[in-house]
Short mmCIF file of C-alpha atoms in Angstrom, two decimals:
data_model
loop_
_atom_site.label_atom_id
_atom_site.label_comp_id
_atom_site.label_asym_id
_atom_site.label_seq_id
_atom_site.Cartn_x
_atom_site.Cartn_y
_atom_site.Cartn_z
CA UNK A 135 8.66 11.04 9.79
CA UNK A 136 7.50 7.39 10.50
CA UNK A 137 9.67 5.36 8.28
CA UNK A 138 9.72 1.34 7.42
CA UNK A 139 13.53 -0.25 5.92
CA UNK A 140 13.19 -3.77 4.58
CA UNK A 141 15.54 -6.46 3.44
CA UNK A 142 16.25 -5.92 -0.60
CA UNK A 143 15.71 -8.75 -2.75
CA UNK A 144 14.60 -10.74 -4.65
CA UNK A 145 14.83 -13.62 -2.36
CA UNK A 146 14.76 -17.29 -3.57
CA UNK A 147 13.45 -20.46 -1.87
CA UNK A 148 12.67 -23.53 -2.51
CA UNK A 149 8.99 -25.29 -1.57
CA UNK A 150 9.28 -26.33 2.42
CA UNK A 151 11.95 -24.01 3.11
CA UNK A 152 11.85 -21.45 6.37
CA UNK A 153 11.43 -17.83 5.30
CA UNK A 154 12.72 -14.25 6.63
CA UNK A 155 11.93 -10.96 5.43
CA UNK A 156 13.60 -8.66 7.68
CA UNK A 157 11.72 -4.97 8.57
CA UNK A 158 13.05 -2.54 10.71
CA UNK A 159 11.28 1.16 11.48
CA UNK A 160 11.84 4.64 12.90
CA UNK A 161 9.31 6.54 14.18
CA UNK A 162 8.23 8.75 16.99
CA UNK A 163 5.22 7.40 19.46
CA UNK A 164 4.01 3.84 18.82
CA UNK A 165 3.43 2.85 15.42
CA UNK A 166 1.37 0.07 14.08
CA UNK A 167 3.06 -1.90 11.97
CA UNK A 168 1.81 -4.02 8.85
CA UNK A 169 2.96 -6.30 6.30
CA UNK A 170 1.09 -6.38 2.93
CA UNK A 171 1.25 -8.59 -0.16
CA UNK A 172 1.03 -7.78 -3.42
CA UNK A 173 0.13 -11.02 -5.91
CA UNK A 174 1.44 -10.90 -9.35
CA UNK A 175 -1.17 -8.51 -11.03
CA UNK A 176 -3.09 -7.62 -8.05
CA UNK A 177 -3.78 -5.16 -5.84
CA UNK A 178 -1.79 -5.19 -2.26
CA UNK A 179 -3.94 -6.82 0.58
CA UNK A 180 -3.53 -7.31 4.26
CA UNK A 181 -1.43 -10.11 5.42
CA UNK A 182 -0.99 -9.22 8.89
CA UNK A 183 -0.56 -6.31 11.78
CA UNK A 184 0.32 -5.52 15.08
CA UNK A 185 -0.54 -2.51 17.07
CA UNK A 186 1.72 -2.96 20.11
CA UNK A 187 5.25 -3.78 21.51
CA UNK A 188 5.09 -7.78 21.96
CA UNK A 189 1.86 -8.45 19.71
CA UNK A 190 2.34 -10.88 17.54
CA UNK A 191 0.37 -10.76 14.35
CA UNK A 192 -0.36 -13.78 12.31
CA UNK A 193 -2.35 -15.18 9.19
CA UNK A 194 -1.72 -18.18 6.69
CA UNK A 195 1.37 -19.25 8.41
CA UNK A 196 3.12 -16.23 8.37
CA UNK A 197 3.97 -14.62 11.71
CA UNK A 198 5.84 -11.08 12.88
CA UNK A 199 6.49 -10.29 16.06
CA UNK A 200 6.55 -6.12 17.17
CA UNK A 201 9.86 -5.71 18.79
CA UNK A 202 10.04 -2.26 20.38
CA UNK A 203 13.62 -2.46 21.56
CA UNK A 204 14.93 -3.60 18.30
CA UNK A 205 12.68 -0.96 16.53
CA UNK A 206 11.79 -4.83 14.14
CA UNK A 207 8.87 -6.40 12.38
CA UNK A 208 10.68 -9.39 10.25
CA UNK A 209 8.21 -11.87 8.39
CA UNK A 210 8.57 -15.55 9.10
CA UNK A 211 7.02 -18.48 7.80
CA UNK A 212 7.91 -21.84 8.28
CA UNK A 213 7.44 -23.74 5.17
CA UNK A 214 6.66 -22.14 2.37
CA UNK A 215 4.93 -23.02 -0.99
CA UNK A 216 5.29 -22.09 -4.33
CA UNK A 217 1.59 -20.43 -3.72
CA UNK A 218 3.31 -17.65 -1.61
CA UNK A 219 5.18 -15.97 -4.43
CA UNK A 220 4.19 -12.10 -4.07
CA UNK A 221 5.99 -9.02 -3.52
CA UNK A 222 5.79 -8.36 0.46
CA UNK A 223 5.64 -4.84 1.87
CA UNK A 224 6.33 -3.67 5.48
CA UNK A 225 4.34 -0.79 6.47
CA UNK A 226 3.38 1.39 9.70
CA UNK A 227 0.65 4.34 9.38
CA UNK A 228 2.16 7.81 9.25
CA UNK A 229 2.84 10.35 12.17
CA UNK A 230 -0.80 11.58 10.91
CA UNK A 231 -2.34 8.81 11.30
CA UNK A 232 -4.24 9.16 8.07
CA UNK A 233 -1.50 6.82 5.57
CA UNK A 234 0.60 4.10 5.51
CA UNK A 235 4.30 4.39 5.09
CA UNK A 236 5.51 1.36 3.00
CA UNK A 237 8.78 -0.11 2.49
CA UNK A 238 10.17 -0.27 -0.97
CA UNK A 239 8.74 -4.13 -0.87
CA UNK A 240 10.85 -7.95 -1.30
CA UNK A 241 10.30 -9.71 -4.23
CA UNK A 242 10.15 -13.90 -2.71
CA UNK A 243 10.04 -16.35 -5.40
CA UNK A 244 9.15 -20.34 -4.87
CA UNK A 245 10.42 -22.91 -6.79
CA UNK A 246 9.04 -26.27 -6.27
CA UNK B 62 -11.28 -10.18 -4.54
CA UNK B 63 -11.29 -6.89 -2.46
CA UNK B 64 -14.18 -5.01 -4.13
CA UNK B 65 -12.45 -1.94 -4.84
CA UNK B 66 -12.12 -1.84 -9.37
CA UNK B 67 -10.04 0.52 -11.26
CA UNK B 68 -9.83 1.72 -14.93
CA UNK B 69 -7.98 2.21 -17.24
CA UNK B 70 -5.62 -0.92 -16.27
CA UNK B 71 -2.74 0.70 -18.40
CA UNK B 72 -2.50 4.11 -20.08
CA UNK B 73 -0.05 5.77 -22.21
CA UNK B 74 -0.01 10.04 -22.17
CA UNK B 75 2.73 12.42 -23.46
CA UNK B 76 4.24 14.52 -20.96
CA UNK B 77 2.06 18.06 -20.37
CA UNK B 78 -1.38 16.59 -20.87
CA UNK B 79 -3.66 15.91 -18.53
CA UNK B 80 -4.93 12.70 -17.10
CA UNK B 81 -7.93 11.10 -15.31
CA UNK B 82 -7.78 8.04 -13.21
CA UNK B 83 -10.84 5.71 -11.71
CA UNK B 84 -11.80 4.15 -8.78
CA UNK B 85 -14.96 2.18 -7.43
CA UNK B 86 -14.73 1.34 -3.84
CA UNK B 87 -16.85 -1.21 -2.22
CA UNK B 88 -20.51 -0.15 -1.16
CA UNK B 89 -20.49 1.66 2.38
CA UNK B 90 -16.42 2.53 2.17
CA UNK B 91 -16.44 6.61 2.95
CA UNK B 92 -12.74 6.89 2.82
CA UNK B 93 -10.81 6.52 -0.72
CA UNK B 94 -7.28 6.88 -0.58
CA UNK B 95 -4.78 7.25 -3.64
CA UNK B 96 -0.73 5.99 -3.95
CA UNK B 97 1.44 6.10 -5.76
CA UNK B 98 3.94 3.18 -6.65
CA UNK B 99 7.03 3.72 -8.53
CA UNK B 100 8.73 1.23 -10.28
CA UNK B 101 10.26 -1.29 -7.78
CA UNK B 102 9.49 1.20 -4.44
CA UNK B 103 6.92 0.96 -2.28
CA UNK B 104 3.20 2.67 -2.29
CA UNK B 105 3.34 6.42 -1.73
CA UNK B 106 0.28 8.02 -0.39
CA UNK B 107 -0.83 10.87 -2.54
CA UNK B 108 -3.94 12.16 -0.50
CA UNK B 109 -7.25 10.66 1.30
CA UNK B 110 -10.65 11.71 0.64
CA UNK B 111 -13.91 11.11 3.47
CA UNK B 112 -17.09 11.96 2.52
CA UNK B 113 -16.49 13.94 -0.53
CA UNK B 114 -13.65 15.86 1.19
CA UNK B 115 -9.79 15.90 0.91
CA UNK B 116 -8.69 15.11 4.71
CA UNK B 117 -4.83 14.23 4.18
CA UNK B 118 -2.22 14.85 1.63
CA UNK B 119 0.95 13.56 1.15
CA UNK B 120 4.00 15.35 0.02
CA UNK B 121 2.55 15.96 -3.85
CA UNK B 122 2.06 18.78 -5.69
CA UNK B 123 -1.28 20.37 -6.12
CA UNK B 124 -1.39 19.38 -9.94
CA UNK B 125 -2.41 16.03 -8.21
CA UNK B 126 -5.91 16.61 -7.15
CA UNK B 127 -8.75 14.27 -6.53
CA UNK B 128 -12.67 13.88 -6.71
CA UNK B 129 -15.20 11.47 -4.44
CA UNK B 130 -18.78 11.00 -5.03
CA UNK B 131 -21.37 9.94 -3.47
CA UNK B 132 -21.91 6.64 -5.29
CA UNK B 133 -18.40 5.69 -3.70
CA UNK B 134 -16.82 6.19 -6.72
CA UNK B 135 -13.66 8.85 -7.29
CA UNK B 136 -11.05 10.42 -9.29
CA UNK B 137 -7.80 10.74 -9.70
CA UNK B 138 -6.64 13.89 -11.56
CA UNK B 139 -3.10 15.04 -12.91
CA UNK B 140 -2.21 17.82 -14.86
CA UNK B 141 0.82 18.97 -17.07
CA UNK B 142 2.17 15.16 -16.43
CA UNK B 143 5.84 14.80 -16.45
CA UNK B 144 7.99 11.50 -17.12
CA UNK B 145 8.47 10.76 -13.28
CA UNK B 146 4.81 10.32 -13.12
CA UNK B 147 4.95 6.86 -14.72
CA UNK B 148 3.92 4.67 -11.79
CA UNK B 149 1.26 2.21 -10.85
CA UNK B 150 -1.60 4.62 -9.03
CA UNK B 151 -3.34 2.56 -6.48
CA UNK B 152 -6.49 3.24 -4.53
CA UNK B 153 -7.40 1.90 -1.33
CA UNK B 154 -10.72 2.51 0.42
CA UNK B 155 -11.44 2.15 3.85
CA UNK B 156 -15.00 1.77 6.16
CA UNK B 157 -14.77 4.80 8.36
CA UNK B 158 -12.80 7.97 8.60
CA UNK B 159 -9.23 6.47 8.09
CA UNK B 160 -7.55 5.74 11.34
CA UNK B 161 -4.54 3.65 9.88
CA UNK B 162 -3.77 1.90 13.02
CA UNK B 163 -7.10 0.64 13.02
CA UNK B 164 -8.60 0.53 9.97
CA UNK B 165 -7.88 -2.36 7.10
CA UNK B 166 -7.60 -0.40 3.57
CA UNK B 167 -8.50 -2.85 0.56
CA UNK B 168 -6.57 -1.98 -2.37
CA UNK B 169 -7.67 -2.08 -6.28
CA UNK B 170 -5.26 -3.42 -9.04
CA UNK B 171 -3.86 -0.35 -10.02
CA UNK B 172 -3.50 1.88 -12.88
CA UNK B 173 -0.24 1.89 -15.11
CA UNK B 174 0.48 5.12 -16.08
CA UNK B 175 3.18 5.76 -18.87
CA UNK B 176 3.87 9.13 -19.94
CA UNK B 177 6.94 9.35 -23.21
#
């Protein structure tokens, strides 16, 4: 089935410093792909998606672009703050259509 | 703030009982769905309800089984609990009939589940 692999962490930064979360996928058809965040005690919400080859999806600095011949969906941000500390989970909806298919999630952590 | 509350926040159970989880989804949400997230893995989707009805399952067993009502508020139900069933049980709900390539889900905070 439709499956998401992301970089391990925890990853490290310090405040200003360029981010990458790397996400690669398998699946059959064309998947949308997502990227979640989960705050420290929260719930995961929506941080961005794309639903085709090229599309770039983008919110609060944070961009992915959906590369179809690379089968990738890596996170960027250029500068980030210590406010962006969150578990971040790469994601594409099931060959039913019905779920989401997460990655196992990277921990980021920003130190000022 | 996504609307969508949960209770318990933690809960502690033995293994072999039984145990109910809550959910209130935001007014006007039809679909509730329910994960499952180990510790340190991703969400894994346990099942989807729309309008009162189970329309998607994920690779549980059926001692995982769910209720929605109409007051767009639901259940999560397990029985005979074993120690892999610690996890943080999420619910998302959704406006329509879940189309995940479409649709935005807005998740709750979670229940932690311990069983010992």
């Amino acid at each position: 089935g439709n499956s998401v692999t992301q970089m391990e962490g925890p990853v490290t930064l310090s405040e200003e410093a360029f981010l990458t979360i790397n996400c690669t996928y398998t699946a059959t058809g064309y998947p949308s792909l997502f990227w979640y965040v989960q705050y420290p005690g929260e719930g995961l919400q929506l941080l961005l998606k794309a639903t085709k080859a090229d599309d770039k999806g983008s919110n609060k600095g944070f961009e992915a672009t959906y590369r179809k011949e690379t089968t990738s969906f890596h996170l960027e941000k250029g500068s980030v703050q210590v406010s962006d500390s969150a578990v971040y989970f790469c994601a594409l909806n099931s060959n039913s259509g019905y779920a989401l298919n997460f990655g196992k999630g990277t921990s980021l952590l920003v130190t000022p | 703030e996504t609307g969508v509350t949960q209770s318990p926040t933690h809960l502690i159970k033995t293994r072999g009982q039984q145990v109910t989880l809550r959910c209130s989804s935001q007014s006007g949400h039809n679909t509730v769905s329910w994960y499952q997230q180990a510790l340190g893995q991703g969400p894994q989707f346990i099942f989807q309800y729309y309008r009162e009805e189970e329309n998607g399952r994920g690779n549980f067993p059926p001692r995982f089984s769910g209720l929605q009502f109409p007051n767009y508020s639901s259940e999560l139900n397990v029985n005979a609990l074993e120690l892999d069933d610690s996890a943080l049980y999420l619910c998302a709900s959704s406006l329509g009939a879940f189309d995940s390539a479409n649709e935005k889900l807005f998740f709750g905070s979670g229940t932690q589940l311990s069983v010992l």
